[in-house]
PDB file of C-alpha atoms in Angstrom:
ATOM      1  CA  MET S  48     -14.123  -2.718  22.599  1.00 56.00           C
ATOM      2  CA  ARG S  49     -10.838  -1.549  23.334  1.00 55.00           C
ATOM      3  CA  PRO S  50      -9.741  -0.952  27.116  1.00 59.00           C
ATOM      4  CA  ALA S  51      -9.582   2.358  27.602  1.00 66.00           C
ATOM      5  CA  ALA S  52      -5.787   3.032  28.341  1.00 64.00           C
ATOM      6  CA  ARG S  53      -4.738   1.418  25.303  1.00 78.00           C
ATOM      7  CA  PRO S  54      -3.683   3.895  22.325  1.00 85.00           C
ATOM      8  CA  LEU S  55      -4.934   3.647  18.635  1.00 89.00           C
ATOM      9  CA  LEU S  56      -3.461   4.227  15.725  1.00 90.00           C
ATOM     10  CA  CYS S  57      -4.645   7.605  14.042  1.00 90.00           C
ATOM     11  CA  LEU S  58      -5.050   7.662  10.296  1.00 90.00           C
ATOM     12  CA  ASP S  59      -5.957  11.476   9.297  1.00 86.00           C
ATOM     13  CA  ALA S  60      -7.198  12.183   5.944  1.00 83.00           C
ATOM     14  CA  GLY S  61      -6.270  15.733   5.594  1.00 77.00           C
ATOM     15  CA  HIS S  62      -2.485  15.013   6.895  1.00 75.00           C
ATOM     16  CA  PHE S  63      -0.935  12.933   4.311  1.00 72.00           C
ATOM     17  CA  HIS S  64       1.484  13.971   1.528  1.00 72.00           C
ATOM     18  CA  PRO S  65      -0.402  15.114  -1.444  1.00 72.00           C
ATOM     19  CA  THR S  66      -0.023  11.965  -3.616  1.00 79.00           C
ATOM     20  CA  GLU S  67      -1.214   9.379  -0.626  1.00 81.00           C
ATOM     21  CA  VAL S  68      -4.889   8.953   0.588  1.00 86.00           C
ATOM     22  CA  VAL S  69      -5.786   7.101   3.876  1.00 87.00           C
ATOM     23  CA  SER S  70      -8.403   4.576   1.878  1.00 91.00           C
ATOM     24  CA  ASP S  71      -5.089   2.963   0.640  1.00 89.00           C
ATOM     25  CA  LYS S  72      -3.853   2.433   4.050  1.00 91.00           C
ATOM     26  CA  LEU S  73      -6.806   0.984   6.139  1.00 91.00           C
ATOM     27  CA  SER S  74      -6.880  -2.676   5.021  1.00 89.00           C
ATOM     28  CA  SER S  75      -3.252  -2.641   5.301  1.00 91.00           C
ATOM     29  CA  MET S  76      -3.175  -1.239   8.791  1.00 92.00           C
ATOM     30  CA  LEU S  77      -6.104  -3.511   9.813  1.00 92.00           C
ATOM     31  CA  GLN S  78      -3.490  -6.276   9.386  1.00 92.00           C
ATOM     32  CA  PHE S  79      -1.596  -5.160  11.978  1.00 93.00           C
ATOM     33  CA  VAL S  80      -3.672  -3.468  14.432  1.00 93.00           C
ATOM     34  CA  ASP S  81      -7.193  -4.399  16.345  1.00 91.00           C
ATOM     35  CA  GLU S  82      -8.647  -1.389  15.582  1.00 93.00           C
ATOM     36  CA  VAL S  83      -8.368   2.130  14.214  1.00 94.00           C
ATOM     37  CA  LEU S  84      -9.050   6.101  14.771  1.00 93.00           C
ATOM     38  CA  LEU S  85      -9.861   7.488  11.292  1.00 93.00           C
ATOM     39  CA  HIS S  86     -10.125  11.091  11.445  1.00 90.00           C
ATOM     40  CA  VAL S  87     -12.028  12.026   8.062  1.00 90.00           C
ATOM     41  CA  SER S  88     -11.851  15.654   7.039  1.00 82.00           C
ATOM     42  CA  ARG S  89     -11.200  17.434   3.818  1.00 73.00           C
ATOM     43  CA  PRO S  90      -7.864  17.126   2.406  1.00 61.00           C
ATOM     44  CA  VAL S  91      -6.233  20.816   2.779  1.00 61.00           C
ATOM     45  CA  ARG S  92      -2.814  19.684   3.473  1.00 54.00           C
ATOM     46  CA  TRP S  93      -2.050  22.381   5.580  1.00 53.00           C
ATOM     47  CA  ASP S  94      -4.925  22.481   7.713  1.00 54.00           C
ATOM     48  CA  SER S  95      -7.402  19.487   7.115  1.00 48.00           C
ATOM     49  CA  ASP S  96     -10.123  20.647   9.496  1.00 56.00           C
ATOM     50  CA  HIS S  97     -12.871  21.388   6.980  1.00 76.00           C
ATOM     51  CA  VAL S  98     -16.351  19.999   6.233  1.00 85.00           C
ATOM     52  CA  VAL S  99     -16.230  16.369   5.086  1.00 89.00           C
ATOM     53  CA  LEU S 100     -17.308  16.342   1.125  1.00 89.00           C
ATOM     54  CA  PHE S 101     -18.547  13.589  -0.575  1.00 93.00           C
ATOM     55  CA  ASP S 102     -15.823  13.335  -2.807  1.00 90.00           C
ATOM     56  CA  ASP S 103     -13.792  10.116  -4.484  1.00 91.00           C
ATOM     57  CA  GLU S 104     -11.792   9.448  -1.484  1.00 91.00           C
ATOM     58  CA  LEU S 105     -14.496   9.573   1.251  1.00 93.00           C
ATOM     59  CA  GLN S 106     -16.510   6.938  -1.352  1.00 94.00           C
ATOM     60  CA  VAL S 107     -13.300   4.950  -1.643  1.00 94.00           C
ATOM     61  CA  ILE S 108     -12.684   5.265   2.364  1.00 94.00           C
ATOM     62  CA  ALA S 109     -16.548   3.923   2.776  1.00 96.00           C
ATOM     63  CA  ASN S 110     -15.897   1.259  -0.092  1.00 94.00           C
ATOM     64  CA  GLU S 111     -12.688  -0.123   2.312  1.00 93.00           C
ATOM     65  CA  LEU S 112     -14.640  -0.217   5.525  1.00 95.00           C
ATOM     66  CA  ILE S 113     -17.609  -2.004   4.208  1.00 94.00           C
ATOM     67  CA  ARG S 114     -15.681  -4.335   1.281  1.00 90.00           C
ATOM     68  CA  GLY S 115     -13.129  -5.130   4.196  1.00 90.00           C
ATOM     69  CA  ASP S 116     -16.319  -5.896   6.798  1.00 92.00           C
ATOM     70  CA  ALA S 117     -13.882  -3.200   9.121  1.00 94.00           C
ATOM     71  CA  LEU S 118     -16.675  -1.043  10.539  1.00 94.00           C
ATOM     72  CA  SER S 119     -16.374  -2.493  13.987  1.00 95.00           C
ATOM     73  CA  LYS S 120     -12.541  -2.242  14.173  1.00 95.00           C
ATOM     74  CA  VAL S 121     -12.730   1.498  12.791  1.00 95.00           C
ATOM     75  CA  ASN S 122     -13.944   4.447  14.635  1.00 95.00           C
ATOM     76  CA  ILE S 123     -14.683   7.194  12.568  1.00 95.00           C
ATOM     77  CA  GLY S 124     -14.262  10.772  13.866  1.00 92.00           C
ATOM     78  CA  LEU S 125     -15.260  13.677  11.343  1.00 89.00           C
ATOM     79  CA  ASP S 126     -14.168  17.272  11.300  1.00 81.00           C
ATOM     80  CA  PHE S 127     -16.777  20.343  10.847  1.00 80.00           C
ATOM     81  CA  PHE S 128     -14.445  23.651  11.354  1.00 75.00           C
ATOM     82  CA  ASP S 129     -15.198  25.937   8.607  1.00 73.00           C
ATOM     83  CA  THR S 130     -15.330  29.534  10.018  1.00 73.00           C
ATOM     84  CA  GLY S 131     -16.899  30.416   6.558  1.00 78.00           C
ATOM     85  CA  ILE S 132     -20.108  28.761   7.059  1.00 81.00           C
ATOM     86  CA  ASN S 133     -22.803  27.953  10.128  1.00 81.00           C
ATOM     87  CA  ARG S 134     -21.050  25.287  12.229  1.00 83.00           C
ATOM     88  CA  PHE S 135     -24.852  23.667  12.416  1.00 85.00           C
ATOM     89  CA  ALA S 136     -24.535  23.201   8.430  1.00 88.00           C
ATOM     90  CA  ALA S 137     -21.336  22.280   8.585  1.00 88.00           C
ATOM     91  CA  TRP S 138     -22.081  19.486  10.948  1.00 89.00           C
ATOM     92  CA  VAL S 139     -25.197  18.339   9.136  1.00 91.00           C
ATOM     93  CA  ILE S 140     -23.179  18.468   5.577  1.00 92.00           C
ATOM     94  CA  GLY S 141     -20.514  16.465   6.832  1.00 92.00           C
ATOM     95  CA  THR S 142     -22.235  13.887   8.834  1.00 94.00           C
ATOM     96  CA  CYS S 143     -24.620  13.068   5.928  1.00 95.00           C
ATOM     97  CA  ASN S 144     -21.804  13.000   3.549  1.00 96.00           C
ATOM     98  CA  MET S 145     -20.186  10.051   5.703  1.00 96.00           C
ATOM     99  CA  ARG S 146     -23.209   8.256   6.064  1.00 96.00           C
ATOM    100  CA  LYS S 147     -24.077   8.523   2.491  1.00 97.00           C
ATOM    101  CA  ALA S 148     -20.852   7.144   1.538  1.00 97.00           C
ATOM    102  CA  LEU S 149     -21.400   4.202   4.009  1.00 97.00           C
ATOM    103  CA  LEU S 150     -24.695   3.786   2.479  1.00 97.00           C
ATOM    104  CA  ARG S 151     -23.458   3.834  -1.174  1.00 96.00           C
ATOM    105  CA  ALA S 152     -21.095   1.172  -0.423  1.00 95.00           C
ATOM    106  CA  LEU S 153     -23.303  -0.807   1.887  1.00 95.00           C
ATOM    107  CA  LEU S 154     -25.575  -1.080  -1.068  1.00 94.00           C
ATOM    108  CA  GLU S 155     -22.672  -2.287  -3.674  1.00 93.00           C
ATOM    109  CA  PRO S 156     -23.021  -6.062  -4.521  1.00 92.00           C
ATOM    110  CA  ALA S 157     -20.482  -7.272  -2.656  1.00 88.00           C
ATOM    111  CA  ALA S 158     -21.156 -11.150  -2.304  1.00 90.00           C
ATOM    112  CA  GLU S 159     -21.530 -11.213  -6.495  1.00 94.00           C
ATOM    113  CA  LEU S 160     -18.319  -9.086  -6.863  1.00 93.00           C
ATOM    114  CA  GLN S 161     -16.401 -11.646  -4.522  1.00 91.00           C
ATOM    115  CA  LYS S 162     -17.866 -14.371  -6.564  1.00 96.00           C
ATOM    116  CA  ALA S 163     -16.125 -13.062  -9.754  1.00 97.00           C
ATOM    117  CA  GLU S 164     -13.362 -12.159  -8.271  1.00 94.00           C
ATOM    118  CA  ALA S 165     -12.839 -15.675  -6.880  1.00 96.00           C
ATOM    119  CA  LEU S 166     -13.740 -17.055 -10.043  1.00 98.00           C
ATOM    120  CA  ARG S 167     -11.334 -14.394 -11.822  1.00 97.00           C
ATOM    121  CA  ASP S 168     -14.084 -13.190 -14.119  1.00 98.00           C
ATOM    122  CA  PHE S 169     -12.676  -9.754 -13.834  1.00 97.00           C
ATOM    123  CA  THR S 170     -15.154  -8.678 -16.632  1.00 97.00           C
ATOM    124  CA  ALA S 171     -18.414  -9.266 -14.805  1.00 97.00           C
ATOM    125  CA  ARG S 172     -16.497  -7.550 -11.611  1.00 95.00           C
ATOM    126  CA  LEU S 173     -15.717  -4.545 -13.418  1.00 96.00           C
ATOM    127  CA  ALA S 174     -18.990  -4.161 -15.082  1.00 97.00           C
ATOM    128  CA  MET S 175     -20.654  -4.775 -11.836  1.00 95.00           C
ATOM    129  CA  MET S 176     -18.549  -2.061 -10.015  1.00 92.00           C
ATOM    130  CA  GLU S 177     -19.324   0.132 -13.013  1.00 94.00           C
ATOM    131  CA  GLU S 178     -23.250  -0.175 -12.976  1.00 93.00           C
ATOM    132  CA  ALA S 179     -23.014   0.329  -8.956  1.00 90.00           C
ATOM    133  CA  LYS S 180     -21.711   3.914  -9.749  1.00 89.00           C
ATOM    134  CA  SER S 181     -25.148   4.751 -10.996  1.00 91.00           C
ATOM    135  CA  MET S 182     -27.268   2.841  -8.550  1.00 91.00           C
ATOM    136  CA  PRO S 183     -29.914   4.805  -7.464  1.00 92.00           C
ATOM    137  CA  TRP S 184     -28.756   5.182  -4.113  1.00 94.00           C
ATOM    138  CA  SER S 185     -29.946   8.718  -3.108  1.00 94.00           C
ATOM    139  CA  ALA S 186     -33.763   7.446  -3.433  1.00 95.00           C
ATOM    140  CA  ILE S 187     -32.867   4.979  -0.634  1.00 96.00           C
ATOM    141  CA  TRP S 188     -31.036   8.126   1.448  1.00 96.00           C
ATOM    142  CA  ASP S 189     -34.257   9.779   0.631  1.00 96.00           C
ATOM    143  CA  PHE S 190     -36.408   7.240   1.747  1.00 96.00           C
ATOM    144  CA  TYR S 191     -34.119   6.715   5.257  1.00 95.00           C
ATOM    145  CA  CYS S 192     -34.718  10.312   5.778  1.00 95.00           C
ATOM    146  CA  LEU S 193     -38.184  10.330   5.367  1.00 96.00           C
ATOM    147  CA  SER S 194     -38.623   7.172   7.564  1.00 97.00           C
ATOM    148  CA  ARG S 195     -36.703   9.293  10.010  1.00 95.00           C
ATOM    149  CA  ASN S 196     -38.848  12.395   9.704  1.00 95.00           C
ATOM    150  CA  VAL S 197     -35.537  14.466   8.854  1.00 92.00           C
ATOM    151  CA  PRO S 198     -35.727  16.982   5.678  1.00 93.00           C
ATOM    152  CA  VAL S 199     -35.238  15.435   2.451  1.00 94.00           C
ATOM    153  CA  GLY S 200     -32.373  17.022   0.140  1.00 93.00           C
ATOM    154  CA  ILE S 201     -31.778  20.776   0.800  1.00 94.00           C
ATOM    155  CA  ALA S 202     -34.984  21.045   3.092  1.00 94.00           C
ATOM    156  CA  TRP S 203     -32.938  21.051   6.308  1.00 92.00           C
ATOM    157  CA  LEU S 204     -31.196  24.122   5.344  1.00 94.00           C
ATOM    158  CA  ASP S 205     -34.247  26.084   6.413  1.00 93.00           C
ATOM    159  CA  GLU S 206     -34.507  24.088   9.748  1.00 89.00           C
ATOM    160  CA  VAL S 207     -30.533  25.481  10.101  1.00 89.00           C
ATOM    161  CA  ARG S 208     -31.707  29.166   8.929  1.00 91.00           C
ATOM    162  CA  THR S 209     -34.770  29.102  11.650  1.00 90.00           C
ATOM    163  CA  TYR S 210     -32.219  27.877  14.227  1.00 86.00           C
ATOM    164  CA  GLU S 211     -30.013  30.825  13.523  1.00 84.00           C
ATOM    165  CA  ARG S 212     -32.671  33.417  13.469  1.00 87.00           C
ATOM    166  CA  ASN S 213     -34.441  32.282  16.493  1.00 88.00           C
ATOM    167  CA  VAL S 214     -31.414  30.728  18.554  1.00 85.00           C
ATOM    168  CA  LEU S 215     -28.158  32.099  17.647  1.00 74.00           C
ATOM    169  CA  SER S 216     -29.327  35.612  17.008  1.00 73.00           C
ATOM    170  CA  GLU S 217     -30.563  35.877  20.537  1.00 74.00           C
ATOM    171  CA  ARG S 218     -26.888  34.783  21.816  1.00 72.00           C
ATOM    172  CA  LYS S 219     -25.393  37.282  19.694  1.00 67.00           C
ATOM    173  CA  ALA S 220     -27.371  39.946  21.502  1.00 63.00           C
ATOM    174  CA  ALA S 221     -26.707  38.653  24.898  1.00 59.00           C
TER     175      ALA S 221
END
């Protein structure tokens, strides 16, 4: 791990030019620095502090981290601020989306893709990449949640609403 006083390069997913994305920069930057701080947020260009969505860019970021074996070099920070929704729900949605993207990337047949690339078999590589998109990764996510005694699917929302009713409402009354 880095010394406490050493600064890190911060790549903020929400603060790039509209035609640029962080995923394009990760592998390049990691050639020149040992470690990166990655601020993942929904890219609303004037203010990126919004709940992390399971969008294309998040999935590509996760793919870059996994394909480049860069998880140990990247410190992932997530953003959850959105005044229009419950903060606990924002935290659950954003955290789960980042973890889902990483899971999906981890399930990609990386060794087979690298082998096809080395053999210059771009047809096989493309076929495997396309097939990976329809893999049942969400079933693995559901199993992971069940094995951790965490509500599956949208059932977590009931827990948040119970918390709002029993805890947050008491804070507002005080």
